[in-house]
Coordinates of C-alpha atoms in Angstrom, one line a residue:
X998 CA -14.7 155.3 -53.9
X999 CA -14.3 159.0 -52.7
X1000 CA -17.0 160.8 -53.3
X1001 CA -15.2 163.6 -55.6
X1002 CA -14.4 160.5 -57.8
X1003 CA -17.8 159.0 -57.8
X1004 CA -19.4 163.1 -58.9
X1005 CA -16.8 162.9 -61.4
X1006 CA -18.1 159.6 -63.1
X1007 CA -21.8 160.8 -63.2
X1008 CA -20.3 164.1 -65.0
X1009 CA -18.4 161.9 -67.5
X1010 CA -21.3 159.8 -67.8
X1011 CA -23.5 162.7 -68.6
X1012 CA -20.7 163.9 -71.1
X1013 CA -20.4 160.9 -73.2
X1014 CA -24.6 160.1 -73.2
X1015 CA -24.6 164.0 -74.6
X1016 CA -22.0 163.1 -77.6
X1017 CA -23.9 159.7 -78.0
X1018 CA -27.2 161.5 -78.5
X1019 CA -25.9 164.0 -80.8
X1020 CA -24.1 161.1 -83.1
X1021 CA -27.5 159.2 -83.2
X1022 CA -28.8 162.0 -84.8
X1023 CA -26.8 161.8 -87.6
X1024 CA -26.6 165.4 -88.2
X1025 CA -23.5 167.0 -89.6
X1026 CA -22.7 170.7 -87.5
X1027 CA -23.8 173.7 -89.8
X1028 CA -21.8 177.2 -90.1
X1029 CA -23.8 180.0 -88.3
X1030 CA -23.7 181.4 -91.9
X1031 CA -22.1 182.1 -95.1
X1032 CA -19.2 183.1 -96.4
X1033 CA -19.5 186.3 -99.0
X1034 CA -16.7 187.0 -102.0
X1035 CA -14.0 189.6 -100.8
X1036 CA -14.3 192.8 -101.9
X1037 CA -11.9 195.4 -102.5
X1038 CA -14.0 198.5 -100.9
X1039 CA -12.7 197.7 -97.8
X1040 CA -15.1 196.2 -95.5
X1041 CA -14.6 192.5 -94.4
X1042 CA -14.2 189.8 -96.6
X1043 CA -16.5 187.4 -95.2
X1044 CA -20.2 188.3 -93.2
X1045 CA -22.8 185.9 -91.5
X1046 CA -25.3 185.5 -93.1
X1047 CA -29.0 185.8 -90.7
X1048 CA -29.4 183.2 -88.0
X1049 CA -32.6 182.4 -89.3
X1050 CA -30.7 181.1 -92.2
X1051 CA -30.0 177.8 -90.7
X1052 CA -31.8 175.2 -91.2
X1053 CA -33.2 174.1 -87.8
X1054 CA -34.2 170.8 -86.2
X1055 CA -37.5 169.9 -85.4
X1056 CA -36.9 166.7 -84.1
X1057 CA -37.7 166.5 -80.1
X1058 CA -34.1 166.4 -78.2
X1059 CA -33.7 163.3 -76.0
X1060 CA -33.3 164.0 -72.2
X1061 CA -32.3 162.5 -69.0
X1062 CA -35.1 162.1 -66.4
X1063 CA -33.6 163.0 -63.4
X1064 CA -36.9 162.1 -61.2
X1065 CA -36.3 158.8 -62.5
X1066 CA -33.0 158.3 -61.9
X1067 CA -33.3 159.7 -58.5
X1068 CA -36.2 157.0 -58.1
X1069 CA -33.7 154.3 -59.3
X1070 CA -31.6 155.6 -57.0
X1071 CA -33.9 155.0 -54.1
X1072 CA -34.8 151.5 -54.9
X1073 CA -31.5 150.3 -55.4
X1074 CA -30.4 151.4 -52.2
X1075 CA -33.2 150.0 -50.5
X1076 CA -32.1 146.8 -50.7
X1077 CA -29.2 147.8 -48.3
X1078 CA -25.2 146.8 -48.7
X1079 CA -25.0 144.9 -51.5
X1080 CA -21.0 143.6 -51.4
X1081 CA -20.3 140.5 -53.7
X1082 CA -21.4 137.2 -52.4
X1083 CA -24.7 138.4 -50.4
X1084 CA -28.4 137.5 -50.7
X1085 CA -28.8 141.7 -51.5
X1086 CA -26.2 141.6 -54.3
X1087 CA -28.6 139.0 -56.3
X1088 CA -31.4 140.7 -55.8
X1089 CA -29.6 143.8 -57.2
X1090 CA -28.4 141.8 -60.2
X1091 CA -32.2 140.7 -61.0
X1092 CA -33.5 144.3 -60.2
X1093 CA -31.0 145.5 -63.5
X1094 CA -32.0 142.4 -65.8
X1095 CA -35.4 143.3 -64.9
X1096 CA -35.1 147.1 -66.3
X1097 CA -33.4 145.6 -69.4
X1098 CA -36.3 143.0 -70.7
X1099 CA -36.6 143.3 -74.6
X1100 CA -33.2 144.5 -74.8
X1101 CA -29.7 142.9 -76.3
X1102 CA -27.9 141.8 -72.4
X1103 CA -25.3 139.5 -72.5
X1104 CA -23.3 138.4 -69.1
X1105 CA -20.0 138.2 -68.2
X1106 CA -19.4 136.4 -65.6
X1107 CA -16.5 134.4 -63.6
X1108 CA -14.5 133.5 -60.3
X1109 CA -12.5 136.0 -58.8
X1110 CA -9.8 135.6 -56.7
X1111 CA -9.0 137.9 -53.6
X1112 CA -7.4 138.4 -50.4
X1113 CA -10.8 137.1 -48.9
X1114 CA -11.0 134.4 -51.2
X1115 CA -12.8 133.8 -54.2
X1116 CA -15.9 135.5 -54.8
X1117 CA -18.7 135.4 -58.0
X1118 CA -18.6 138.1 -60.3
X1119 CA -21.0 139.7 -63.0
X1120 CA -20.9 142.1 -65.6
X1121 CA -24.0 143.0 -66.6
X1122 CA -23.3 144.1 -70.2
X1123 CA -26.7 146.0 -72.4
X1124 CA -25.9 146.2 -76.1
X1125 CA -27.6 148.8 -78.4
X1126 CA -26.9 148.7 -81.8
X1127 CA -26.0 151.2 -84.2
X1128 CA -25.8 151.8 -87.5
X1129 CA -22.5 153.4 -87.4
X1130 CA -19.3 151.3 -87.5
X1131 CA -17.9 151.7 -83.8
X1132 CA -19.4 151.0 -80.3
X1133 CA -19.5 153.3 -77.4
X1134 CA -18.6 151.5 -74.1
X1135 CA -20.1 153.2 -71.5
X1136 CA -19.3 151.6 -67.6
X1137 CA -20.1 152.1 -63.9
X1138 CA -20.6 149.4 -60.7
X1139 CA -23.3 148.1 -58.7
X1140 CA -21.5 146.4 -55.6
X1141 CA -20.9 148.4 -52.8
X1142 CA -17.9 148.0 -50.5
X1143 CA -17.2 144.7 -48.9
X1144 CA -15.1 145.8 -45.8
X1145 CA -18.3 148.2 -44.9
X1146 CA -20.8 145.1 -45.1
X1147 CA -21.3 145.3 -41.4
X1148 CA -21.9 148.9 -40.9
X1149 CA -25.1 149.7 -42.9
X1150 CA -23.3 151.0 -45.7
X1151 CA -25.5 151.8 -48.7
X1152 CA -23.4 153.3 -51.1
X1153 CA -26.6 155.8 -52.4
X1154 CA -23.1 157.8 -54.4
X1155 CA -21.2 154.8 -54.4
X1156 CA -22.8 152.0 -56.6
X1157 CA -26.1 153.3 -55.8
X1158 CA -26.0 156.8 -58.5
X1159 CA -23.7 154.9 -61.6
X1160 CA -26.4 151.7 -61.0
X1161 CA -29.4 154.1 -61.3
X1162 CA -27.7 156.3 -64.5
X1163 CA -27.1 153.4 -66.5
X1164 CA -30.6 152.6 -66.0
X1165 CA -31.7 155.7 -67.6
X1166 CA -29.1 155.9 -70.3
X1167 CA -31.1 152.4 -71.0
X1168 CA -34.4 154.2 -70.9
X1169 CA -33.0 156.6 -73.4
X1170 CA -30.7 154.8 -75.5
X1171 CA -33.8 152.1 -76.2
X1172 CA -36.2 154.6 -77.6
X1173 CA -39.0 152.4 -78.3
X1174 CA -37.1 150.4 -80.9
X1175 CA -36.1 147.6 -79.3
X1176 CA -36.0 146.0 -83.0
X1177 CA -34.2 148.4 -84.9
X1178 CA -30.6 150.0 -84.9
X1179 CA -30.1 153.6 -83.3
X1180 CA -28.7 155.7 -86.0
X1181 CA -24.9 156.4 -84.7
X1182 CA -22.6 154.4 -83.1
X1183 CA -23.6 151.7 -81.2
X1184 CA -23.5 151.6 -77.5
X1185 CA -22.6 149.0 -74.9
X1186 CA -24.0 149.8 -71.0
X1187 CA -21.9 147.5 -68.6
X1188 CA -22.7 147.3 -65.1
X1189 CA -19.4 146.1 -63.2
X1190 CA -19.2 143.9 -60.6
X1191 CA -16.4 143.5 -57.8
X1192 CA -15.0 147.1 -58.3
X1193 CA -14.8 147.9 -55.0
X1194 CA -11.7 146.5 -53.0
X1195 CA -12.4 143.4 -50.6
X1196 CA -10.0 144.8 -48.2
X1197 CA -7.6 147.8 -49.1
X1198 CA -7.0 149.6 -52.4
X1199 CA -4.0 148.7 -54.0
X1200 CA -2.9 146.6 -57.2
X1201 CA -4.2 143.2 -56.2
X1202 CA -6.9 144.4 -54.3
X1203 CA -9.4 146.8 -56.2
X1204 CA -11.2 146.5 -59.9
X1205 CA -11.4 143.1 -60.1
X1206 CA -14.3 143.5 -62.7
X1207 CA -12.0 143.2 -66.1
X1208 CA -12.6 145.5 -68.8
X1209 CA -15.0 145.0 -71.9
X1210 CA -13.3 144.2 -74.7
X1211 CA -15.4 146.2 -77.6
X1212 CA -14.1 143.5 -80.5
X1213 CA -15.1 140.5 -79.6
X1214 CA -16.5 141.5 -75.5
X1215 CA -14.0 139.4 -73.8
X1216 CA -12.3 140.1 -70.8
X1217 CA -8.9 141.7 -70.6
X1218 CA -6.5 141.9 -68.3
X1219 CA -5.5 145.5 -66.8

């Protein structure tokens, strides 16, 4: 995957953890102020009342820890290429079931078929419920690429960044409460497997990982 592609994905990432954090609140967003009668002497009809005169939040705002992530980062890599079918690519798959003990992880796996033949593929998939009625799906991949297996291809932006993140959305998405429901929507982390193409991009070679289906978590077709 190009790396503008791959920077791109962490961003959106980011994006949608920001928006997830900010619906488990269950806040509603306040006016800066408040909104006077008109008058008829001329001066505006409506002034802002004080900043002071919102309410604020005391509650400690959740955060990514990048020096975590970035340590994530550095252990997943260090298990080298990890392209579907080798001995690196397990021990990756353990590694992220590992991080997720005590948590709701479900697996989706199954046979896929490519121009190299037929490979094993697993989605990883970490649910967190929510008190909210909707489910935020949020996805990335752990293999690296399969034509670079012999050329000591790590994939540290590659497989090796949207690995680590998810890891941390985990970390913050968990809380402490592995027993009870976030307040907010409730939010599905799927590693994907087999993204990468075997041989060459196209439309029967790439994103072989299917999607998530958020209703009943079966696979789709694209």
């Amino acid at each position: 995957m190009p790396l503008r592609l791959e920077i791109c994905l962490v961003l959106a990432l980011t994006i949608v953890l920001a928006s997830t954090i900010a619906c488990s609140k269950g806040t509603s967003v306040a006016a800066s102020g408040t909104v006077s009668p008109a008058t008829t002497s001329g001066s505006p009809a409506a002034t802002l009342a004080p900043h002071e005169a919102v309410p604020s939040d005391s509650a400690p705002i959740p955060h990514i820890d990048s020096k975590r992530a970035f340590q994530y980062t550095r252990e997943v890599t260090a298990f080298g290429p990890r392209y579907m079918g080798s001995e690196n690519h397990k021990k990756l798959e353990r590694y992220i079931v590992d991080h997720l003990k005590g948590d709701q992880v479900e697996d989706d796996a199954f046979t896929a078929e490519t121009v190299e033949g037929k490979f094993p593929v697993r989605n990883i998939i970490a649910k967190f419920p929510g008190t909210k009625d909707g489910i935020i799906v949020i996805m990335g991949h752990y293999d690296t690429v399969y034509s670079l297996r012999n050329s000591g291809f790590v994939g540290a932006n590659d497989g090796g960044s949207s690995t680590a993140i998810l890891l941390e959305f985990a970390n913050q998405l968990r809380g402490g409460l592995r027993d009870k429901k976030r307040d907010g929507y409730s939010v599905w982390l799927v590693w994907t497997d087999g993204e990468e193409a075997v041989k060459t991009w196209s439309d029967t070679d790439s994103v072989m990982a299917p999607a998530i289906s958020p209703k009943n978590g079966r696979k789709m077709a694209r």
